[in-house]
Amino acid sequence: MRRTVVRGAVALAAATALVGCAAGGSSSSGGQASGKGKVTLTFLTFETPNLNAAYWKAAIARASAKVPGVTIKMVVSPNTDRTGYAKQLDASGQLPDIMIAVNPQGFAQAGKFAPFTAGELQDFVSPDSNAINGKVYQLPYNTQPEPLVYYNKADFAAAGIAAPPKTYADLLADAKALKAKGINPFVVGGGGADTWADMFPLIAAVGTDVYADNPKWLGKRVDGSAKFTDPVFTNAVAKVAALSQAGYVDPVGLSRSYADDEQAFRDHKGAMYPMGSWFAASADAKKPGFDVGVFAWPSDSGKLVLPAYTGGGLSVSSKAPDVALAKKWALAFMEDKQNLDASVRADGSIIALKGYTPPSNMGPVYNATYALYQQAVAAGAVVDAFSIEGGDIALPPGVADKAAIGVQDLMTGKKTAAQFSSFLDQQWAKAKQ
């Protein structure tokens, strides 16, 4: 699941729970790479309706059983922005020893994360994913297409829509038909700490209109040969503004949290729900009162384009009491078949480990999501997901959060497409100072 903007400082003591899942219990001192003895390691996680405390405790216990001598103390982020929380902990000298789905940007350059070796990464499909200066600091275990468009098949039928849209013109025509029937076309949220949830229409438009033809476009922005105010990017932004101007995105919904946003889709408050692939697990685990379909946000030509991110795994602090044992435990956690299966069932993960296949009893929404991703892979149609890129071409720290706030203004008419693009360039410049 994606990160969110940090909600505020919470004392470490209030967010820490001891998980007794292995032998040991005494921290070793100074054993930076011994890989021997007994050690207690802190592990930063986060909780969502899909990934609850029981999920994490079971996964931790399975990994710990494979790495004798390690006891894990679980640190729970107060919200899903574990990167923001890790920064708070680091600032107070309490950076966890192991972290999941924490953006390595800044940490890696400051020498605070330990890189993984080529040998440690040999079982991963994309071993160089999100490399920073040629080194990988986060295990790239999971691919998340984002967004896909999940839709209410009953609403489509009520509006006379026989099949998912093939082109962007079809998408607009379907939105018009839905609105004519009194059905809100798109469910888009992003309130409170969950402003990231409003980014999906923009991520989709950048994917189809910018990255499909220029897959390394953000790299050009990094080296200064491109800007957000360039026509190709601003035209993609204009598509998002136009959706809202046409009344296809309910501005009231923009105040909803991520959880309330999903519930709104379940409560028939909109026909289409642009969201990450993790929704597939939720839809199968608790079926809405309608059948759910899925399609990729369509391009103008109808050519398949699917934004996705591969990463999200564990990182290890270079200051962990025993770096070698911490890395060994991280790999045990990420490569355990039961842990991977649990991640697929709980969060709709598309596992990026060689030879892995999902459980055979997955539900229809996950299977449709997985099949669509595999179709995109076969077609060479997978592109980066704008604002979620990692490694050397990632947005500077904080810019993605500012972009999400800017999308609120874009969809409510407070900013034009040109103003939004200029705003992004300004935020980029400030972040690089």
Tab-separated table of C-alpha atoms in Angstrom:
chain	number	residue	atom	x	y	z
A	1	MET	CA	0.000	0.000	0.000
A	2	ARG	CA	1.185	3.482	-0.750
A	3	ARG	CA	2.577	5.933	1.730
A	4	THR	CA	0.709	8.985	3.010
A	5	VAL	CA	1.777	12.364	4.332
A	6	VAL	CA	2.906	12.231	7.934
A	7	ARG	CA	0.250	13.248	10.469
A	8	GLY	CA	2.537	14.401	13.273
A	9	ALA	CA	5.059	13.251	15.838
A	10	VAL	CA	4.077	10.385	18.100
A	11	ALA	CA	6.271	9.172	20.917
A	12	LEU	CA	8.173	6.020	20.139
A	13	ALA	CA	6.971	4.408	23.331
A	14	ALA	CA	3.362	4.796	22.250
A	15	ALA	CA	4.012	3.072	18.958
A	16	THR	CA	6.191	0.175	20.076
A	17	ALA	CA	5.089	-3.336	20.977
A	18	LEU	CA	7.325	-6.278	21.798
A	19	VAL	CA	6.809	-9.283	19.590
A	20	GLY	CA	8.405	-12.378	21.097
A	21	CYS	CA	8.978	-14.425	17.976
A	22	ALA	CA	12.479	-15.838	18.266
A	23	ALA	CA	15.078	-16.928	20.733
A	24	GLY	CA	17.367	-14.364	22.278
A	25	GLY	CA	16.647	-10.973	23.704
A	26	SER	CA	19.901	-9.249	24.458
A	27	SER	CA	21.202	-6.667	22.028
A	28	SER	CA	24.713	-7.270	20.811
A	29	SER	CA	27.033	-4.306	20.875
A	30	GLY	CA	29.290	-3.230	18.086
A	31	GLY	CA	28.653	-6.361	15.977
A	32	GLN	CA	27.960	-4.420	12.792
A	33	ALA	CA	28.485	-7.340	10.465
A	34	SER	CA	29.117	-10.359	12.655
A	35	GLY	CA	25.981	-12.291	11.753
A	36	LYS	CA	26.488	-14.257	14.984
A	37	GLY	CA	25.139	-14.310	18.500
A	38	LYS	CA	21.885	-12.954	19.870
A	39	VAL	CA	20.426	-9.596	18.983
A	40	THR	CA	17.213	-7.596	19.402
A	41	LEU	CA	16.260	-5.613	16.316
A	42	THR	CA	13.536	-3.020	15.893
A	43	PHE	CA	11.265	-3.407	12.858
A	44	LEU	CA	9.175	-0.479	11.587
A	45	THR	CA	5.829	-1.557	10.138
A	46	PHE	CA	2.480	0.104	9.499
A	47	GLU	CA	-1.086	-1.086	9.818
A	48	THR	CA	-4.031	-0.882	7.444
A	49	PRO	CA	-7.366	-2.734	7.277
A	50	ASN	CA	-5.589	-5.240	5.014
A	51	LEU	CA	-2.306	-5.416	6.951
A	52	ASN	CA	-3.363	-5.567	10.571
A	53	ALA	CA	-1.394	-6.428	13.714
A	54	ALA	CA	-2.140	-10.144	13.392
A	55	TYR	CA	-0.747	-10.152	9.846
A	56	TRP	CA	2.533	-8.563	10.927
A	57	LYS	CA	3.026	-10.712	14.012
A	58	ALA	CA	2.537	-13.921	12.036
A	59	ALA	CA	4.914	-12.782	9.283
A	60	ILE	CA	7.563	-11.736	11.806
A	61	ALA	CA	7.332	-15.067	13.588
A	62	ARG	CA	7.859	-16.999	10.354
A	63	ALA	CA	10.982	-15.031	9.441
A	64	SER	CA	12.401	-15.215	12.956
A	65	ALA	CA	12.048	-18.995	12.981
A	66	LYS	CA	14.518	-19.094	10.078
A	67	VAL	CA	17.100	-16.807	11.695
A	68	PRO	CA	18.002	-18.048	15.186
A	69	GLY	CA	19.362	-15.464	17.562
A	70	VAL	CA	17.120	-12.600	16.460
A	71	THR	CA	14.321	-11.111	18.531
A	72	ILE	CA	12.154	-8.516	16.812
A	73	LYS	CA	10.633	-5.516	18.530
A	74	MET	CA	7.883	-4.171	16.272
A	75	VAL	CA	7.525	-0.397	15.904
A	76	VAL	CA	4.191	0.620	14.366
A	77	SER	CA	3.949	3.857	12.419
A	78	PRO	CA	1.046	6.046	13.605
A	79	ASN	CA	-0.146	6.157	9.989
A	80	THR	CA	0.859	4.615	6.678
A	81	ASP	CA	3.540	7.236	6.068
A	82	ARG	CA	6.327	5.083	7.435
A	83	THR	CA	8.938	7.178	5.577
A	84	GLY	CA	7.877	10.314	7.404
A	85	TYR	CA	7.827	8.465	10.695
A	86	ALA	CA	11.256	6.945	10.045
A	87	LYS	CA	12.575	10.472	9.532
A	88	GLN	CA	11.122	11.539	12.869
A	89	LEU	CA	12.692	8.582	14.631
A	90	ASP	CA	16.017	9.172	12.912
A	91	ALA	CA	16.003	12.807	14.016
A	92	SER	CA	15.729	11.631	17.618
A	93	GLY	CA	18.441	8.995	17.209
A	94	GLN	CA	15.953	6.108	17.088
A	95	LEU	CA	16.081	4.966	13.455
A	96	PRO	CA	14.722	1.387	13.419
A	97	ASP	CA	17.082	-1.424	12.485
A	98	ILE	CA	14.749	-2.845	9.823
A	99	MET	CA	12.013	-0.980	7.939
A	100	ILE	CA	9.427	-1.927	5.342
A	101	ALA	CA	8.444	0.300	2.436
A	102	VAL	CA	10.484	3.264	3.634
A	103	ASN	CA	11.781	5.444	0.797
A	104	PRO	CA	15.597	5.174	0.907
A	105	GLN	CA	16.052	8.669	-0.588
A	106	GLY	CA	18.107	10.792	1.761
A	107	PHE	CA	18.803	7.899	4.107
A	108	ALA	CA	20.979	6.104	1.546
A	109	GLN	CA	22.960	9.190	0.524
A	110	ALA	CA	23.620	9.943	4.197
A	111	GLY	CA	25.006	6.439	4.750
A	112	LYS	CA	22.162	5.449	7.070
A	113	PHE	CA	20.958	2.411	5.086
A	114	ALA	CA	23.045	-0.674	4.321
A	115	PRO	CA	23.133	-1.666	0.612
A	116	PHE	CA	22.258	-5.187	-0.493
A	117	THR	CA	24.792	-7.129	-2.545
A	118	ALA	CA	24.189	-8.655	-5.976
A	119	GLY	CA	24.242	-12.091	-4.352
A	120	GLU	CA	21.567	-11.076	-1.866
A	121	LEU	CA	19.400	-9.779	-4.713
A	122	GLN	CA	19.822	-12.694	-7.101
A	123	ASP	CA	16.325	-14.124	-6.538
A	124	PHE	CA	14.522	-10.866	-7.340
A	125	VAL	CA	12.996	-10.197	-10.766
A	126	SER	CA	14.221	-6.579	-10.797
A	127	PRO	CA	17.422	-6.642	-8.711
A	128	ASP	CA	18.435	-3.126	-9.791
A	129	SER	CA	15.063	-1.550	-9.054
A	130	ASN	CA	15.324	1.893	-7.452
A	131	ALA	CA	19.112	1.867	-7.369
A	132	ILE	CA	20.809	4.913	-5.873
A	133	ASN	CA	24.283	5.504	-7.255
A	134	GLY	CA	24.304	1.904	-8.420
A	135	LYS	CA	23.340	0.386	-5.062
A	136	VAL	CA	20.005	-1.055	-3.912
A	137	TYR	CA	18.846	-0.237	-0.391
A	138	GLN	CA	15.339	-1.696	-0.428
A	139	LEU	CA	14.390	-5.239	-1.380
A	140	PRO	CA	12.290	-5.005	-4.584
A	141	TYR	CA	9.835	-7.769	-3.747
A	142	ASN	CA	6.472	-6.381	-4.827
A	143	THR	CA	5.056	-4.792	-7.963
A	144	GLN	CA	2.015	-2.557	-7.570
A	145	PRO	CA	0.241	-1.277	-10.679
A	146	GLU	CA	-1.198	2.111	-9.781
A	147	PRO	CA	-3.606	3.103	-10.771
A	148	LEU	CA	-5.890	0.578	-12.262
A	149	VAL	CA	-9.539	1.485	-12.618
A	150	TYR	CA	-11.893	-0.731	-10.647
A	151	TYR	CA	-15.483	-0.326	-11.713
A	152	ASN	CA	-19.024	-1.194	-10.716
A	153	LYS	CA	-20.340	-3.506	-13.439
A	154	ALA	CA	-23.948	-2.832	-12.424
A	155	ASP	CA	-23.463	0.923	-12.844
A	156	PHE	CA	-21.935	0.387	-16.260
A	157	ALA	CA	-24.886	-1.768	-17.296
A	158	ALA	CA	-27.361	0.820	-15.987
A	159	ALA	CA	-25.678	3.460	-18.163
A	160	GLY	CA	-25.733	1.210	-21.222
A	161	ILE	CA	-21.977	0.638	-21.207
A	162	ALA	CA	-21.313	-2.836	-22.576
A	163	ALA	CA	-17.554	-3.055	-22.035
A	164	PRO	CA	-14.679	-1.169	-20.403
A	165	PRO	CA	-13.324	1.777	-22.431
A	166	LYS	CA	-10.563	1.095	-24.937
A	167	THR	CA	-9.513	4.698	-25.622
A	168	TYR	CA	-9.519	7.894	-23.602
A	169	ALA	CA	-12.376	9.193	-25.753
A	170	ASP	CA	-14.314	6.075	-24.735
A	171	LEU	CA	-13.580	6.822	-21.082
A	172	LEU	CA	-14.991	10.329	-21.433
A	173	ALA	CA	-18.048	9.015	-23.262
A	174	ASP	CA	-18.644	6.471	-20.517
A	175	ALA	CA	-18.280	9.147	-17.848
A	176	LYS	CA	-20.843	11.282	-19.696
A	177	ALA	CA	-23.267	8.352	-19.946
A	178	LEU	CA	-22.904	7.579	-16.241
A	179	LYS	CA	-23.472	11.199	-15.242
A	180	ALA	CA	-26.571	11.340	-17.443
A	181	LYS	CA	-27.973	8.456	-15.392
A	182	GLY	CA	-27.284	10.298	-12.144
A	183	ILE	CA	-24.243	8.153	-11.351
A	184	ASN	CA	-21.042	9.870	-10.215
A	185	PRO	CA	-18.388	8.653	-12.685
A	186	PHE	CA	-15.249	8.678	-10.491
A	187	VAL	CA	-14.600	8.108	-6.804
A	188	VAL	CA	-11.475	10.104	-5.879
A	189	GLY	CA	-10.482	10.950	-2.304
A	190	GLY	CA	-7.514	12.526	-0.607
A	191	GLY	CA	-8.552	14.191	2.625
A	192	GLY	CA	-6.607	14.687	5.824
A	193	ALA	CA	-3.352	12.744	5.937
A	194	ASP	CA	-4.314	10.837	2.800
A	195	THR	CA	-3.764	13.500	0.146
A	196	TRP	CA	-1.789	10.903	-1.867
A	197	ALA	CA	-5.091	9.249	-2.782
A	198	ASP	CA	-6.023	12.119	-5.107
A	199	MET	CA	-2.953	11.517	-7.295
A	200	PHE	CA	-4.180	8.548	-9.284
A	201	PRO	CA	-5.828	10.367	-12.226
A	202	LEU	CA	-2.621	12.403	-12.625
A	203	ILE	CA	-0.386	9.332	-12.366
A	204	ALA	CA	-2.514	7.687	-15.048
A	205	ALA	CA	-2.453	10.694	-17.376
A	206	VAL	CA	1.314	11.104	-17.044
A	207	GLY	CA	1.721	7.406	-17.743
A	208	THR	CA	-0.341	7.407	-20.929
A	209	ASP	CA	0.634	10.847	-22.266
A	210	VAL	CA	4.235	11.333	-21.102
A	211	TYR	CA	5.928	8.112	-20.030
A	212	ALA	CA	4.489	5.872	-22.760
A	213	ASP	CA	6.578	7.719	-25.368
A	214	ASN	CA	9.282	9.031	-23.026
A	215	PRO	CA	9.772	6.362	-20.327
A	216	LYS	CA	12.785	8.197	-18.870
A	217	TRP	CA	11.155	11.626	-18.951
A	218	LEU	CA	11.594	12.181	-15.216
A	219	GLY	CA	15.301	11.509	-15.643
A	220	LYS	CA	15.335	14.474	-18.013
A	221	ARG	CA	13.655	16.546	-15.327
A	222	VAL	CA	16.404	15.440	-12.951
A	223	ASP	CA	19.197	16.539	-15.310
A	224	GLY	CA	17.398	19.773	-16.170
A	225	SER	CA	16.636	19.029	-19.817
A	226	ALA	CA	12.880	18.944	-19.148
A	227	LYS	CA	10.482	20.836	-16.903
A	228	PHE	CA	6.972	20.250	-15.653
A	229	THR	CA	5.887	23.325	-17.584
A	230	ASP	CA	6.792	21.582	-20.854
A	231	PRO	CA	3.691	21.130	-23.029
A	232	VAL	CA	3.773	17.331	-22.929
A	233	PHE	CA	3.438	17.304	-19.130
A	234	THR	CA	1.066	20.257	-18.841
A	235	ASN	CA	-1.264	18.736	-21.432
A	236	ALA	CA	-1.502	15.588	-19.315
A	237	VAL	CA	-2.307	17.734	-16.273
A	238	ALA	CA	-4.998	19.502	-18.284
A	239	LYS	CA	-6.799	16.189	-18.771
A	240	VAL	CA	-7.156	15.817	-15.021
A	241	ALA	CA	-8.489	19.343	-14.653
A	242	ALA	CA	-10.966	18.723	-17.461
A	243	LEU	CA	-12.398	15.653	-15.720
A	244	SER	CA	-13.238	17.745	-12.704
A	245	GLN	CA	-14.525	20.677	-14.751
A	246	ALA	CA	-16.924	18.323	-16.540
A	247	GLY	CA	-18.329	17.198	-13.207
A	248	TYR	CA	-16.934	13.676	-13.503
A	249	VAL	CA	-15.078	13.909	-10.169
A	250	ASP	CA	-17.159	14.903	-7.163
A	251	PRO	CA	-15.169	17.637	-5.357
A	252	VAL	CA	-16.864	16.724	-2.067
A	253	GLY	CA	-15.125	13.362	-2.237
A	254	LEU	CA	-11.702	14.998	-2.167
A	255	SER	CA	-12.097	15.492	1.586
A	256	ARG	CA	-12.444	11.751	2.205
A	257	SER	CA	-9.667	9.721	3.800
A	258	TYR	CA	-8.297	6.694	1.986
A	259	ALA	CA	-10.513	4.325	4.006
A	260	ASP	CA	-13.595	6.497	3.460
A	261	ASP	CA	-12.748	6.726	-0.220
A	262	GLU	CA	-12.851	2.950	-0.583
A	263	GLN	CA	-16.053	2.801	1.423
A	264	ALA	CA	-17.623	5.397	-0.869
A	265	PHE	CA	-17.001	3.113	-3.848
A	266	ARG	CA	-18.493	0.209	-1.921
A	267	ASP	CA	-21.500	2.389	-1.031
A	268	HIS	CA	-22.337	3.070	-4.707
A	269	LYS	CA	-21.142	6.681	-4.586
A	270	GLY	CA	-19.323	6.357	-7.881
A	271	ALA	CA	-18.880	3.904	-10.728
A	272	MET	CA	-15.100	4.017	-11.257
A	273	TYR	CA	-12.420	3.863	-8.590
A	274	PRO	CA	-8.841	4.639	-9.706
A	275	MET	CA	-6.707	2.863	-7.131
A	276	GLY	CA	-3.648	0.706	-6.626
A	277	SER	CA	-3.734	-3.029	-7.156
A	278	TRP	CA	-4.027	-3.649	-3.419
A	279	PHE	CA	-7.768	-2.923	-3.681
A	280	ALA	CA	-8.157	-6.293	-5.406
A	281	ALA	CA	-7.471	-8.085	-2.118
A	282	SER	CA	-10.016	-5.951	-0.300
A	283	ALA	CA	-12.652	-6.498	-2.982
A	284	ASP	CA	-12.199	-10.274	-2.838
A	285	ALA	CA	-12.004	-10.484	0.951
A	286	LYS	CA	-15.149	-8.416	1.459
A	287	LYS	CA	-17.154	-8.454	-1.741
A	288	PRO	CA	-19.121	-5.260	-2.421
A	289	GLY	CA	-22.795	-5.529	-3.262
A	290	PHE	CA	-21.932	-5.548	-6.969
A	291	ASP	CA	-19.510	-7.258	-9.303
A	292	VAL	CA	-16.184	-5.452	-9.699
A	293	GLY	CA	-14.291	-5.245	-12.977
A	294	VAL	CA	-10.907	-3.736	-13.724
A	295	PHE	CA	-9.238	-2.007	-16.661
A	296	ALA	CA	-6.139	0.066	-17.330
A	297	TRP	CA	-6.607	3.830	-17.658
A	298	PRO	CA	-6.865	4.152	-21.456
A	299	SER	CA	-4.567	6.121	-23.722
A	300	ASP	CA	-5.746	8.273	-26.620
A	301	SER	CA	-4.785	5.606	-29.151
A	302	GLY	CA	-6.014	2.656	-27.136
A	303	LYS	CA	-2.481	1.314	-26.704
A	304	LEU	CA	-2.123	-0.431	-23.362
A	305	VAL	CA	-0.111	1.552	-20.805
A	306	LEU	CA	0.156	0.482	-17.169
A	307	PRO	CA	1.997	2.559	-14.532
A	308	ALA	CA	3.557	0.439	-11.793
A	309	TYR	CA	6.116	0.521	-9.014
A	310	THR	CA	8.402	-2.332	-7.971
A	311	GLY	CA	9.984	-2.150	-4.540
A	312	GLY	CA	8.343	-1.788	-1.177
A	313	GLY	CA	10.470	-4.328	0.649
A	314	LEU	CA	12.682	-4.194	3.683
A	315	SER	CA	15.627	-1.888	4.278
A	316	VAL	CA	18.293	-2.242	6.951
A	317	SER	CA	19.936	0.490	8.987
A	318	SER	CA	23.698	0.677	8.640
A	319	LYS	CA	23.768	1.253	12.411
A	320	ALA	CA	21.816	-1.887	13.331
A	321	PRO	CA	23.431	-3.814	16.212
A	322	ASP	CA	24.252	-6.610	13.754
A	323	VAL	CA	23.883	-5.587	10.109
A	324	ALA	CA	24.583	-9.065	8.740
A	325	LEU	CA	21.896	-10.680	10.900
A	326	ALA	CA	19.476	-7.849	10.129
A	327	LYS	CA	19.966	-8.370	6.380
A	328	LYS	CA	19.649	-12.121	6.768
A	329	TRP	CA	16.389	-11.647	8.662
A	330	ALA	CA	15.108	-9.158	6.059
A	331	LEU	CA	15.757	-11.655	3.264
A	332	ALA	CA	14.118	-14.448	5.265
A	333	PHE	CA	11.056	-12.243	5.740
A	334	MET	CA	10.859	-11.304	2.057
A	335	GLU	CA	11.523	-14.753	0.610
A	336	ASP	CA	9.322	-16.851	2.878
A	337	LYS	CA	6.582	-18.454	0.740
A	338	GLN	CA	3.971	-18.190	3.470
A	339	ASN	CA	4.803	-14.536	4.022
A	340	LEU	CA	4.549	-13.866	0.299
A	341	ASP	CA	1.256	-15.727	0.033
A	342	ALA	CA	-0.058	-13.796	3.020
A	343	SER	CA	0.969	-10.524	1.372
A	344	VAL	CA	-0.837	-11.522	-1.816
A	345	ARG	CA	-4.001	-12.432	0.071
A	346	ALA	CA	-3.935	-9.422	2.387
A	347	ASP	CA	-2.687	-6.679	0.062
A	348	GLY	CA	-3.069	-7.927	-3.507
A	349	SER	CA	0.700	-8.032	-3.989
A	350	ILE	CA	2.205	-9.026	-7.318
A	351	ILE	CA	5.353	-10.707	-6.106
A	352	ALA	CA	8.559	-9.862	-7.984
A	353	LEU	CA	10.573	-12.909	-6.973
A	354	LYS	CA	11.735	-15.469	-9.515
A	355	GLY	CA	9.636	-18.619	-9.667
A	356	TYR	CA	6.881	-17.329	-7.410
A	357	THR	CA	3.255	-18.032	-8.333
A	358	PRO	CA	0.230	-16.689	-6.448
A	359	PRO	CA	-2.002	-19.056	-4.461
A	360	SER	CA	-4.380	-20.959	-6.729
A	361	ASN	CA	-7.450	-19.956	-4.746
A	362	MET	CA	-7.222	-16.187	-5.195
A	363	GLY	CA	-10.464	-14.336	-5.867
A	364	PRO	CA	-11.780	-13.001	-9.184
A	365	VAL	CA	-10.732	-9.358	-8.741
A	366	TYR	CA	-7.152	-10.275	-7.883
A	367	ASN	CA	-6.990	-12.772	-10.751
A	368	ALA	CA	-8.264	-10.137	-13.193
A	369	THR	CA	-5.742	-7.621	-11.830
A	370	TYR	CA	-2.882	-10.109	-12.083
A	371	ALA	CA	-3.871	-11.099	-15.631
A	372	LEU	CA	-3.996	-7.464	-16.716
A	373	TYR	CA	-0.527	-6.862	-15.301
A	374	GLN	CA	0.868	-9.934	-17.033
A	375	GLN	CA	-0.698	-8.719	-20.291
A	376	ALA	CA	1.079	-5.393	-19.848
A	377	VAL	CA	4.388	-7.119	-19.123
A	378	ALA	CA	4.047	-9.239	-22.275
A	379	ALA	CA	3.269	-6.138	-24.325
A	380	GLY	CA	6.122	-4.084	-22.871
A	381	ALA	CA	3.479	-1.652	-21.665
A	382	VAL	CA	4.592	-1.167	-18.044
A	383	VAL	CA	5.862	2.346	-17.252
A	384	ASP	CA	6.900	4.087	-14.057
A	385	ALA	CA	4.189	5.483	-11.819
A	386	PHE	CA	4.733	9.236	-11.601
A	387	SER	CA	5.590	10.531	-8.122
A	388	ILE	CA	6.257	6.999	-6.855
A	389	GLU	CA	9.549	6.453	-8.674
A	390	GLY	CA	12.493	5.406	-6.575
A	391	GLY	CA	16.245	5.534	-6.869
A	392	ASP	CA	18.190	8.137	-8.815
A	393	ILE	CA	15.150	9.472	-10.685
A	394	ALA	CA	12.836	9.836	-7.699
A	395	LEU	CA	11.199	13.160	-6.988
A	396	PRO	CA	13.128	15.168	-4.393
A	397	PRO	CA	11.877	14.539	-0.855
A	398	GLY	CA	8.592	16.269	-0.167
A	399	VAL	CA	7.705	17.081	-3.775
A	400	ALA	CA	5.258	14.181	-4.149
A	401	ASP	CA	3.422	15.403	-1.063
A	402	LYS	CA	3.263	18.923	-2.487
A	403	ALA	CA	2.022	17.521	-5.804
A	404	ALA	CA	-0.860	15.782	-4.030
A	405	ILE	CA	-1.852	19.035	-2.343
A	406	GLY	CA	-1.627	20.771	-5.730
A	407	VAL	CA	-3.948	18.191	-7.301
A	408	GLN	CA	-6.595	19.206	-4.762
A	409	ASP	CA	-6.348	22.764	-6.089
A	410	LEU	CA	-6.339	21.508	-9.677
A	411	MET	CA	-9.538	19.514	-9.217
A	412	THR	CA	-11.325	22.265	-7.325
A	413	GLY	CA	-10.405	24.880	-9.928
A	414	LYS	CA	-8.024	26.854	-7.729
A	415	LYS	CA	-5.164	26.102	-10.109
A	416	THR	CA	-5.073	25.790	-13.873
A	417	ALA	CA	-2.972	23.094	-15.514
A	418	ALA	CA	-0.292	25.666	-16.305
A	419	GLN	CA	-0.300	26.950	-12.730
A	420	PHE	CA	-0.048	23.422	-11.359
A	421	SER	CA	2.931	22.613	-13.584
A	422	SER	CA	4.640	25.843	-12.582
A	423	PHE	CA	3.910	25.014	-8.942
A	424	LEU	CA	5.670	21.654	-9.335
A	425	ASP	CA	8.741	23.297	-10.854
A	426	GLN	CA	8.817	25.732	-7.951
A	427	GLN	CA	8.549	22.921	-5.387
A	428	TRP	CA	11.307	21.019	-7.173
A	429	ALA	CA	13.599	24.051	-7.014
A	430	LYS	CA	12.901	24.574	-3.314
A	431	ALA	CA	13.559	20.918	-2.538
A	432	LYS	CA	16.894	21.016	-4.354
A	433	GLN	CA	18.158	24.112	-2.510
